[in-house]
Tab-separated table of C-alpha atoms in Angstrom:
chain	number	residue	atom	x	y	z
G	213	UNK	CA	-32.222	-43.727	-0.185
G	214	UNK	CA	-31.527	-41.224	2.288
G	215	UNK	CA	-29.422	-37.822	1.763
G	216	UNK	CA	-25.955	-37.393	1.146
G	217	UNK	CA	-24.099	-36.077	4.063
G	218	UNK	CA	-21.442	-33.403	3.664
G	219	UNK	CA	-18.722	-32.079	4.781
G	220	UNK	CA	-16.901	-28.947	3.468
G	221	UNK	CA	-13.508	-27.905	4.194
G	222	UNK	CA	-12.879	-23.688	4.209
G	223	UNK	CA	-17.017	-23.295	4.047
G	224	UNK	CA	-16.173	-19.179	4.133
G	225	UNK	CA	-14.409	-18.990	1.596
G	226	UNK	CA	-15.502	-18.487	-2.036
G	227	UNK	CA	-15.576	-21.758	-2.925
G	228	UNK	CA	-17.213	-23.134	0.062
G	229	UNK	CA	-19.956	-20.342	-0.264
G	230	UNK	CA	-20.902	-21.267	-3.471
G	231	UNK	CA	-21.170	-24.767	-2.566
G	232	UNK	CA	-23.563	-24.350	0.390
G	233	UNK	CA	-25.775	-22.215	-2.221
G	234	UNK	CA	-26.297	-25.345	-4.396
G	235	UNK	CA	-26.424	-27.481	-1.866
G	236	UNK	CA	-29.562	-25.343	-0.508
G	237	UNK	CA	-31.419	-25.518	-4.094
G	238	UNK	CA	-30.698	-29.191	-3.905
G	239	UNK	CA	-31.871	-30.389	0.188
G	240	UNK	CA	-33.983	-33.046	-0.822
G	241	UNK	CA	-30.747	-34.466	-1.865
G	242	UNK	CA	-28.014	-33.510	0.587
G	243	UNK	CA	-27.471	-32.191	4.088
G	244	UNK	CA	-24.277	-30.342	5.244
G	245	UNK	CA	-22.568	-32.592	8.300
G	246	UNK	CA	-19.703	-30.041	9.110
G	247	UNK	CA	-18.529	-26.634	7.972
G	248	UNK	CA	-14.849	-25.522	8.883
G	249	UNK	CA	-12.762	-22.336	8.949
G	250	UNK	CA	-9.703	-20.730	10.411
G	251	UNK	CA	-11.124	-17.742	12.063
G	252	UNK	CA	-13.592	-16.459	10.069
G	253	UNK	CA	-16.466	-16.275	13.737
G	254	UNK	CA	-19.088	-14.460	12.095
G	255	UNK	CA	-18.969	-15.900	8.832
G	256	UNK	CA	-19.085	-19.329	10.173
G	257	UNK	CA	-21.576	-19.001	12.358
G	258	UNK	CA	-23.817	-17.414	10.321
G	259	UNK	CA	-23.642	-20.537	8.110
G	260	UNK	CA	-23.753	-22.560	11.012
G	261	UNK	CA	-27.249	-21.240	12.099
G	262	UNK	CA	-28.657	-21.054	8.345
G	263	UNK	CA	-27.271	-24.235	7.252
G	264	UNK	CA	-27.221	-26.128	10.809
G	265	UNK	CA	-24.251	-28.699	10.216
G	266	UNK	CA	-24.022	-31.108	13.238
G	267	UNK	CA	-20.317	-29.970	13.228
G	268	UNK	CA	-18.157	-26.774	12.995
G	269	UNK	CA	-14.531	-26.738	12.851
G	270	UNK	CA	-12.163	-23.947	13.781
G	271	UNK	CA	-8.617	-24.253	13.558
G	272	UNK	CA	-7.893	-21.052	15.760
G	273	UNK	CA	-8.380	-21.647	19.097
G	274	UNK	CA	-9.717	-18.622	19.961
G	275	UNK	CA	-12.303	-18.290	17.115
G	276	UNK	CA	-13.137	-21.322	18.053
G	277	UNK	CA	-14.209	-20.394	21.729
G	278	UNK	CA	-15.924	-17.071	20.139
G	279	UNK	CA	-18.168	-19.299	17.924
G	280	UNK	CA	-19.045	-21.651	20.534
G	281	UNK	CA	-20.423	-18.828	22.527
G	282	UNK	CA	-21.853	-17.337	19.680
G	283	UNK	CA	-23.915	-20.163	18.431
G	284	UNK	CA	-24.855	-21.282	22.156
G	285	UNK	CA	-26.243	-18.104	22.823
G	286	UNK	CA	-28.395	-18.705	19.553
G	287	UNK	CA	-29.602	-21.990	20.780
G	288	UNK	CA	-27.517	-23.461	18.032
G	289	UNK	CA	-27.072	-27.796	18.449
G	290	UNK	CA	-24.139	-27.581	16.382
G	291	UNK	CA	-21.183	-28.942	17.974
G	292	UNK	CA	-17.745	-26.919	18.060
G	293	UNK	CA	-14.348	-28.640	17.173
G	294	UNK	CA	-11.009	-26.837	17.117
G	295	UNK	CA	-8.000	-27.508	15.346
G	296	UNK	CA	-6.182	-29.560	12.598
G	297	UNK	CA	-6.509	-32.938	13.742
G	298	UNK	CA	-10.501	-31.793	13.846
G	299	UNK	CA	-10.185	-31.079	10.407
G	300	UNK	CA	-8.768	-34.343	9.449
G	301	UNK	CA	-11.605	-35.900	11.843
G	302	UNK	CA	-14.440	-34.394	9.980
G	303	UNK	CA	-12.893	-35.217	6.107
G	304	UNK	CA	-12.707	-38.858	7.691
G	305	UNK	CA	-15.509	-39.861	9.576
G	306	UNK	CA	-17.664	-43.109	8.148
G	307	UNK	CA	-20.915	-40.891	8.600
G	308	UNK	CA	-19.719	-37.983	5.905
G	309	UNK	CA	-20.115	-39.116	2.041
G	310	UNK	CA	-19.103	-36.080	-0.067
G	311	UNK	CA	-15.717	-33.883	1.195
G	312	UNK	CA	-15.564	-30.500	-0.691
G	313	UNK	CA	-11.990	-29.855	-0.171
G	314	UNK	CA	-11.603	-25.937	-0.623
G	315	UNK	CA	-8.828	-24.313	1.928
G	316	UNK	CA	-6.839	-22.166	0.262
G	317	UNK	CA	-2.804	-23.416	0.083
G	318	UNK	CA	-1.049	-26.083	2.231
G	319	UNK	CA	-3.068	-25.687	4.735
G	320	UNK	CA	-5.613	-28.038	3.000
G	321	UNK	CA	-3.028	-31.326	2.345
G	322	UNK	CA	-3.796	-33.005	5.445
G	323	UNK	CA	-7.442	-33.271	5.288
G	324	UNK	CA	-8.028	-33.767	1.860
G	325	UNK	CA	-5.616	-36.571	2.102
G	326	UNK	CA	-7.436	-38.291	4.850
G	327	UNK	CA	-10.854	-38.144	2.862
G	328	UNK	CA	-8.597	-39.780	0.344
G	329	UNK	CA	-7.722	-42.275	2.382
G	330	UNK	CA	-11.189	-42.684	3.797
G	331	UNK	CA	-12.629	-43.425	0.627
G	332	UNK	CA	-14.726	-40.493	0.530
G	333	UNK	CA	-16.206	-38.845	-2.829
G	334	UNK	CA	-13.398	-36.192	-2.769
G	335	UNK	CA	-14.600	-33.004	-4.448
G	336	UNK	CA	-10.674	-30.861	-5.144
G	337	UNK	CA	-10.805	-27.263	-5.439
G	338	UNK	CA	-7.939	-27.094	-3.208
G	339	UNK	CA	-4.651	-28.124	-6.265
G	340	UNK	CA	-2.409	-27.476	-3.456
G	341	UNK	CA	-2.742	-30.994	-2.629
G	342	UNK	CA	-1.736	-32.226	-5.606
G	343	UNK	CA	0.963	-29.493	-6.312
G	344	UNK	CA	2.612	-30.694	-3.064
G	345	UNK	CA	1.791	-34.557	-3.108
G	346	UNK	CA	0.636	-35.572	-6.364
G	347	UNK	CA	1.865	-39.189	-6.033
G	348	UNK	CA	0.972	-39.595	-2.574
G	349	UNK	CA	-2.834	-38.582	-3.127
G	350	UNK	CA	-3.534	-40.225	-6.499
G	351	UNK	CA	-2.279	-43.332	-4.940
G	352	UNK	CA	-4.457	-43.058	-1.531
G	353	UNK	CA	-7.210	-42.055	-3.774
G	354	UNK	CA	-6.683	-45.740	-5.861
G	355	UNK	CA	-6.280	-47.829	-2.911
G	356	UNK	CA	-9.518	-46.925	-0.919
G	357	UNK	CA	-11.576	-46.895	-3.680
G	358	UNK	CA	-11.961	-42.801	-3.278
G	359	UNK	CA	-13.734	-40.917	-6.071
G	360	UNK	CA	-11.575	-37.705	-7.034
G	361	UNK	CA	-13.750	-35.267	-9.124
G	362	UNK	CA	-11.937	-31.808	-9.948
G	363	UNK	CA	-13.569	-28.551	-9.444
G	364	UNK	CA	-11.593	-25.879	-10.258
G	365	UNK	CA	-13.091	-24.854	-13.411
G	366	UNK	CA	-10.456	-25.732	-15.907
G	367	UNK	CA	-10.192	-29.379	-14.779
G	368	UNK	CA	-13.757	-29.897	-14.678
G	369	UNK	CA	-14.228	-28.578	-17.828
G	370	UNK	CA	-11.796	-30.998	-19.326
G	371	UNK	CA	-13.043	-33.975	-17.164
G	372	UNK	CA	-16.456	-33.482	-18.977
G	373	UNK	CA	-14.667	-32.832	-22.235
G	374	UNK	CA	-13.285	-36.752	-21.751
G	375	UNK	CA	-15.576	-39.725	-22.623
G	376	UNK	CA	-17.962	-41.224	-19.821
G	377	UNK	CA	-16.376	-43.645	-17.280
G	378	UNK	CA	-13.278	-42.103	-17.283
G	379	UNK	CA	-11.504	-42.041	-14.192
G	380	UNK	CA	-9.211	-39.198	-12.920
G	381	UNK	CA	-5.770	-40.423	-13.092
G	382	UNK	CA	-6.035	-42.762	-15.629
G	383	UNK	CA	-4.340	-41.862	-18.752
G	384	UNK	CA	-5.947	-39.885	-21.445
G	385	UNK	CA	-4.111	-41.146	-24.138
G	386	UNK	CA	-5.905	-44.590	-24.397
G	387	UNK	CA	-9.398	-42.622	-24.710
G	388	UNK	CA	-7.769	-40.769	-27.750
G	389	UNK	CA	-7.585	-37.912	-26.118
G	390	UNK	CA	-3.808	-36.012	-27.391
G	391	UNK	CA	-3.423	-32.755	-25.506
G	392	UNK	CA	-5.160	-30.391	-23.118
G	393	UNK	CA	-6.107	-26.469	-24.015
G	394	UNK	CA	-5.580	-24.817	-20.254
G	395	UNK	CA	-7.712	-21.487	-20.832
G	396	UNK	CA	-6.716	-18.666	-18.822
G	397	UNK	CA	-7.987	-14.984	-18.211
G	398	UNK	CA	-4.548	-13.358	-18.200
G	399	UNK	CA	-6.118	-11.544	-15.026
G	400	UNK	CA	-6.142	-8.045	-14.535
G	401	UNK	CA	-2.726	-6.837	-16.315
G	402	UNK	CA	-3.017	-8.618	-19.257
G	403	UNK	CA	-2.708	-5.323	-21.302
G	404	UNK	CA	-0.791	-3.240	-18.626
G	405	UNK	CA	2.608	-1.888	-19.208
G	406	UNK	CA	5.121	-3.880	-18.175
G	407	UNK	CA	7.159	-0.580	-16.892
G	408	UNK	CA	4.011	0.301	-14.794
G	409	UNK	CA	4.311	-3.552	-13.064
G	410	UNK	CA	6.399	-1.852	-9.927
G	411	UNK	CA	3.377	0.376	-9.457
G	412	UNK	CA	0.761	-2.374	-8.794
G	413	UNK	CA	-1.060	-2.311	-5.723
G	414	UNK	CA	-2.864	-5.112	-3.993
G	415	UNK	CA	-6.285	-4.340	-4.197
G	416	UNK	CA	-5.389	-3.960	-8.129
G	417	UNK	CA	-4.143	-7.706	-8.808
G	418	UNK	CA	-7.170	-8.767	-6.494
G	419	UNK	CA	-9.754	-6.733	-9.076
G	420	UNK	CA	-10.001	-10.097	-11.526
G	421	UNK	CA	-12.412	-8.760	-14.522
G	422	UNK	CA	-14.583	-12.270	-14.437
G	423	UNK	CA	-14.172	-14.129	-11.763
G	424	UNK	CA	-14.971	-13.476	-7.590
G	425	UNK	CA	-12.332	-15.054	-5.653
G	426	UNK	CA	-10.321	-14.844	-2.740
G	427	UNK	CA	-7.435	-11.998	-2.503
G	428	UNK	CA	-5.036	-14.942	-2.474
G	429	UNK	CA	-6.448	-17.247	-5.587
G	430	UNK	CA	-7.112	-13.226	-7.434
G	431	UNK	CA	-3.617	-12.695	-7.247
G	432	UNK	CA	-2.460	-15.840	-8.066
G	433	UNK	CA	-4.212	-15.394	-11.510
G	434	UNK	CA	-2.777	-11.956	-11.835
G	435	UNK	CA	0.870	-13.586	-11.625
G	436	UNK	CA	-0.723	-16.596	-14.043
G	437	UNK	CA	0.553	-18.691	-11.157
G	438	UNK	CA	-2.529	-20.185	-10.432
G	439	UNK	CA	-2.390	-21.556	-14.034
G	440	UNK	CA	0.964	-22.624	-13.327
G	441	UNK	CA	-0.432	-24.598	-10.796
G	442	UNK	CA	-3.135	-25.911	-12.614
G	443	UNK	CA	-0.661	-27.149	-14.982
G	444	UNK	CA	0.784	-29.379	-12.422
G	445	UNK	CA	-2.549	-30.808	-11.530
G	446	UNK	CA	-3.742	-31.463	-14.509
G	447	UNK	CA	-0.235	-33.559	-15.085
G	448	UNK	CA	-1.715	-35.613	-12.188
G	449	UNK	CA	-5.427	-35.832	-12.489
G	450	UNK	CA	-4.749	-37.290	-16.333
G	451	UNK	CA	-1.651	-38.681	-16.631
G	452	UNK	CA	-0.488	-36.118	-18.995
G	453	UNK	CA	3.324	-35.179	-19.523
G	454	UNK	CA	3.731	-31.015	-19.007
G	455	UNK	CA	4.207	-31.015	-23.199
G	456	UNK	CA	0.250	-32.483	-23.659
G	457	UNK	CA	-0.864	-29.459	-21.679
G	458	UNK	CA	-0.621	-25.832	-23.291
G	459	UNK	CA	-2.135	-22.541	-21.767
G	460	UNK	CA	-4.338	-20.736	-24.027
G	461	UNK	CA	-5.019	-17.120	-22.913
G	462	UNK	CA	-8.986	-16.550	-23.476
G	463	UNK	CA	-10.142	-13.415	-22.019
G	464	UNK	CA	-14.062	-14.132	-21.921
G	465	UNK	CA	-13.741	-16.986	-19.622
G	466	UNK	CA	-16.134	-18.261	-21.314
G	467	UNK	CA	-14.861	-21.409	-22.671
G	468	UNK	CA	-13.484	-23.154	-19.653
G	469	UNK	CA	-10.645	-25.451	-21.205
G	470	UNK	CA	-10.493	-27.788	-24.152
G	471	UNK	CA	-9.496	-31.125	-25.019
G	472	UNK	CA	-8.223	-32.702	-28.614
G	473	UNK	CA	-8.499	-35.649	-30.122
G	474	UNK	CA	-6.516	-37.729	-32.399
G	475	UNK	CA	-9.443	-37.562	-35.162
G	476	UNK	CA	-8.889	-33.768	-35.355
G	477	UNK	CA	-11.602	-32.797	-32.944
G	478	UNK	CA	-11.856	-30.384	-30.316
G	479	UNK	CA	-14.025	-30.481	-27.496
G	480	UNK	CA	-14.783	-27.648	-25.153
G	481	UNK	CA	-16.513	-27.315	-22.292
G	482	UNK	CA	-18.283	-23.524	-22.082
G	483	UNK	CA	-20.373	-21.757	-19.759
G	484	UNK	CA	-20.766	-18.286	-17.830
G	485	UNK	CA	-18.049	-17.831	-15.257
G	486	UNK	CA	-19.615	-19.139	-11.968
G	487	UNK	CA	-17.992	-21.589	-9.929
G	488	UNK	CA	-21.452	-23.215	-9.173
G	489	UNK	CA	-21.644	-24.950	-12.254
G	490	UNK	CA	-18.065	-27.430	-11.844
G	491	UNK	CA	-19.466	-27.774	-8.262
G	492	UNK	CA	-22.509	-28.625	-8.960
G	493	UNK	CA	-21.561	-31.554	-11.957
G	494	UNK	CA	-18.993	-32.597	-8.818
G	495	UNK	CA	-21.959	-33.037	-6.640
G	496	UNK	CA	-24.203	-34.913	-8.791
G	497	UNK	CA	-21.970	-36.572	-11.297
G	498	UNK	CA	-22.602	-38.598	-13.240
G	499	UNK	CA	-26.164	-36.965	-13.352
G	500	UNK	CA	-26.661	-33.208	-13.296
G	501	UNK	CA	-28.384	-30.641	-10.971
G	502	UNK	CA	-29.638	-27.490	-11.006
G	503	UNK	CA	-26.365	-24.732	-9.716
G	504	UNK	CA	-28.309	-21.350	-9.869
G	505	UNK	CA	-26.110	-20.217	-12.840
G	506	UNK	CA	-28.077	-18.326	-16.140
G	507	UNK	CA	-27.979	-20.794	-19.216
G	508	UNK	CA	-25.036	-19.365	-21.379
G	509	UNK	CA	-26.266	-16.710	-24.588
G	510	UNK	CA	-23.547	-17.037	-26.935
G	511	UNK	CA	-24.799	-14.366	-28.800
G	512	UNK	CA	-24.654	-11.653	-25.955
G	513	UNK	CA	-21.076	-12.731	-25.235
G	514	UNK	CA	-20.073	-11.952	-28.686
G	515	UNK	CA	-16.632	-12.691	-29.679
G	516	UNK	CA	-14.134	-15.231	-28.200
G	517	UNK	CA	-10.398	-14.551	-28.385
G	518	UNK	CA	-7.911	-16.999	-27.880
G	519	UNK	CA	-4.093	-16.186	-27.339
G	520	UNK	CA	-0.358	-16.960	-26.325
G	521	UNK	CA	0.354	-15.919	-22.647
G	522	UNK	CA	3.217	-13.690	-22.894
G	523	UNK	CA	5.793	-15.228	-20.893
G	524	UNK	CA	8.035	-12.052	-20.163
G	525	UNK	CA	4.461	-10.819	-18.365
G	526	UNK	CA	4.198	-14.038	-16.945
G	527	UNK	CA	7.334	-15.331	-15.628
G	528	UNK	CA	5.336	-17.705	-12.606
G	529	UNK	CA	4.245	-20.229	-15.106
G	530	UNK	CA	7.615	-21.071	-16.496
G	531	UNK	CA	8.735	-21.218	-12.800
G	532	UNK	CA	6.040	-23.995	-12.502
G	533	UNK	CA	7.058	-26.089	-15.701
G	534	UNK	CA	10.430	-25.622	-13.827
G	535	UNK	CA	9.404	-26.958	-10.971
G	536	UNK	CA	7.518	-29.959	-13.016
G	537	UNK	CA	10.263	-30.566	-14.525
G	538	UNK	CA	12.277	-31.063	-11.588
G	539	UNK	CA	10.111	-33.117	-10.234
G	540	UNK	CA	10.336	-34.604	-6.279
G	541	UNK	CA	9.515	-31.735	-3.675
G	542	UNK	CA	10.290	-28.856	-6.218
G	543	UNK	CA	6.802	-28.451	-6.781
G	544	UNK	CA	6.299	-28.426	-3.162
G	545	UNK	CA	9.160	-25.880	-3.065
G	546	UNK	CA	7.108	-23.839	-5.983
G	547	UNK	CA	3.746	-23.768	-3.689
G	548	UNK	CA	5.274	-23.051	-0.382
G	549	UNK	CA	7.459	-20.236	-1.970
G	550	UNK	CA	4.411	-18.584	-3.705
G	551	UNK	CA	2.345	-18.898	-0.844
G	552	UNK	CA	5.191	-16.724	1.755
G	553	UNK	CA	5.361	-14.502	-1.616
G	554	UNK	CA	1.525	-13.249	-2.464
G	555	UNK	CA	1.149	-12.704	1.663
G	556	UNK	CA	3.931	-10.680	1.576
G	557	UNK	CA	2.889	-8.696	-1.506
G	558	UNK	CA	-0.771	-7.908	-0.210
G	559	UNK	CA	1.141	-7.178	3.147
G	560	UNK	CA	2.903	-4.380	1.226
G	561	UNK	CA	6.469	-6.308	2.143
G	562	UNK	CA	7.545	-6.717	-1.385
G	563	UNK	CA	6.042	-5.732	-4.885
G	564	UNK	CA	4.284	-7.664	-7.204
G	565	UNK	CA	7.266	-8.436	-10.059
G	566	UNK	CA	9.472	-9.537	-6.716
G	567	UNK	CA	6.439	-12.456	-6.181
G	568	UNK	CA	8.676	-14.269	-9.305
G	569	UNK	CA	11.894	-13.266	-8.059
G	570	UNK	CA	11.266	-14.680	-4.414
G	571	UNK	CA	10.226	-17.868	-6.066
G	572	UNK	CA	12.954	-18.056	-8.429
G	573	UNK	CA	15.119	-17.396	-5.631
G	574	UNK	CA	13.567	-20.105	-3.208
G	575	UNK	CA	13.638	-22.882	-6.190
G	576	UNK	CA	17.496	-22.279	-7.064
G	577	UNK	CA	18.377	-22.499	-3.310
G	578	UNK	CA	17.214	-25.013	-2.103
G	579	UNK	CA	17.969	-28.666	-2.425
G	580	UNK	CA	15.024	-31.292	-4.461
G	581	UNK	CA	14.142	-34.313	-2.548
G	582	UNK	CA	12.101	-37.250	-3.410
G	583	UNK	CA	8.384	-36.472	-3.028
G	584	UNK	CA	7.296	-40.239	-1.657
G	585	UNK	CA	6.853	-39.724	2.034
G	586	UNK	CA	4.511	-37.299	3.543
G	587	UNK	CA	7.435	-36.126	6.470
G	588	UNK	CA	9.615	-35.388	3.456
G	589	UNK	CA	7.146	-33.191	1.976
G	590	UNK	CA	6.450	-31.163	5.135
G	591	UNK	CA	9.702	-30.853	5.666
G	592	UNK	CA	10.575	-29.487	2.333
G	593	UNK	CA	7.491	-27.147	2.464
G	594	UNK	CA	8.691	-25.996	6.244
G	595	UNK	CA	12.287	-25.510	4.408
G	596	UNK	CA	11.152	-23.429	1.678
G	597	UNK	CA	9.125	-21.133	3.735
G	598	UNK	CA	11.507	-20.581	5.843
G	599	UNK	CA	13.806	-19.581	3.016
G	600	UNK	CA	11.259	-17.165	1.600
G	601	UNK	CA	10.606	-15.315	3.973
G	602	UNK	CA	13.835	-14.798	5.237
G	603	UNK	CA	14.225	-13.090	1.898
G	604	UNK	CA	11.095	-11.241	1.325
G	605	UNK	CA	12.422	-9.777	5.506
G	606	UNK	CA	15.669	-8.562	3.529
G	607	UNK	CA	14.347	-6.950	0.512
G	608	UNK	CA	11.782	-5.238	2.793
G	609	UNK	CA	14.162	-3.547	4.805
G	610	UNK	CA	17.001	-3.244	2.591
């Protein structure tokens, strides 16, 4: 049996790093096909030449031409694509196996969908997808025969919390599984003064005490939006109603997220906080493969806490069980909305408590649609950040 071919979507970014790490400790068993970015030149090609992926995507057109150069003059064979349809081209192709879907926001819905479609073994670390077209890519994912595996570390964890065989978006219930324990960090302002919020800076909400992310996904957490958003997928990826799911703050990030059962058990999934591991039981499930991460000591980490999120601190993850609730594009609405919000706050265009108020804003303007075409969604996403950004422009110069 030969190796596994490949293809990761936003290979730069944290996620996509990480990935090509284990995929280097584990060659004998896969080979990279294509690695993508937006602009990222150096970053790419430097994987490009190290890794040596018979593809490379950028979407900018100009990065693109910079790379080409770059890995031409290096003697590289590694063919240069450019653009979104290239994207969707290399999450599709019949030669790729594995799709690690990791760009960061919308800009990830279009490929990961097509490796849906294509029947590919979809690893999703990009939620967007589902946050914007939940319905749309479960269903793709049943009719080719796709296998969805989560990897964002909550959903993992509770994917190997449920018994073997079972199949993301199935319902839980029938494996007597009751309710899902989300486990968040409560990021870096879990204990800050809420009178002090006006004062936070950028580079503060992207400072996360345990994990190393992206300045987007950092200050997601620091708004507890990104659990918001987890929230939603989870809905999806087990056929959960938004009451089975409650967020548990648990400042170690050490237990990853927890499912009970209808015998009174409680099963959690625990390790130390390194993305590797969920990407590397992705990769190899339903075996398992050396990631690179230490075996846990549960002595050296000591105590674990567990806690209610304060929702006055918090006020993005009631928007999302808002949005839930509402159902159709509101979601989409939610994602789009945050998206405009967090660039504007690291832009220095708004500060971090108006990041809730721009989305609260967005959601009560705007009208919700039904979410079962892909035009409506795009359309409703195009609407919303329109919307928001129009206001984050006022309140910056007012």
């Amino acid at each position: 049996m030969g190796r596994e071919r490949v293809t990761i979507l936003g290979s730069t970014g944290s996620i996509g790093v990480s990935t090509l790490d284990v995929l280097a400790r584990q060659s004998d068993r896969f080979e990279v096909h294509a690695l993508t970015a937006h602009a990222n030149v150096e970053g790419l090609a430097e994987q490009c030449l190290e890794h040596r992926p018979a593809v490379a995507v950028m979407v900018d057109r100009e990065a693109a031409s910079a790379l080409r150069d770059l890995l031409v003059r290096a003697g590289s064979a590694t063919t240069v694509l450019v653009g979104e349809e290239a994207l969707v081209e290399v999450a599709s192709v019949p030669e790729v196996d594995v799709v690690m879907a990791a760009i960061v926001g919308a800009a990830g819905l279009l490929p990961t969908l097509a490796a849906a479609h294509a029947g590919k073994r979809l690893l999703l670390a990009n939620k967007e997808s589902l946050v914007m077209s939940g319905a749309l890519l479960m269903d793709a994912v049943t009719r080719s025969g796709a296998k969805l595996l989560p990897v964002d570390s909550e959903h993992n964890a509770i994917f190997q919390c449920l018994p073997a065989g079972y199949i993301c978006g199935e319902p839980v219930h029938p494996h007597g599984a009751e309710r899902i324990l989300l486990t968040a960090s409560g990021g870096p302002f879990r204990e800050r003064p809420l009178d002090r919020f006006d004062d936070i800076t950028p580079d503060e909400a992207c400072a996360h005490p345990n994990w190393d992310m992206g300045r987007k996904i950092s200050v997601d957490s620091a708004t507890m939006m990104n659990k918001g958003l987890e929230v939603i997928e989870a809905c999806w990826l087990f056929a959960l109603e938004p009451e089975a799911i409650q967020v548990v703050l648990h400042p170690q990030s050490i237990v990853h997220s927890m499912v009970t059962y209808a015998d009174g058990s409680v099963l959690a999934q625990m390790g130390n906080p390194d993305m590797r591991t969920p990407i590397a039981h992705s990769l190899a499930w339903p075996g398992r493969i050396a990631s690179g991460v230490a075996p846990l000591d549960l002595v050296k980490a000591g105590r674990l806490e567990f806690l209610p999120p304060s929702r006055e601190r918090f006020p993005c993850l009631d928007l999302a069980y808002r949005a839930l609730s509402a159902g159709g594009t509101a979601t989409t609405i939610l994602n789009a909305a945050n998206e405009i919000a967090v660039q504007a706050f690291l832009d220095g265009r708004i500060r971090f408590p108006a990041i809730a108020r721009l989305i609260d804003a967005t959601l009560t303007a705007l009208p919700v649609q039904s979410a079962d075409s892909l035009d409506g969604i795009l359309a409703a996403d195009a609407e919303a950040r329109e919307y928001a950004s129009a206001w984050a422009t006022a309140r910056a110069s007012a």
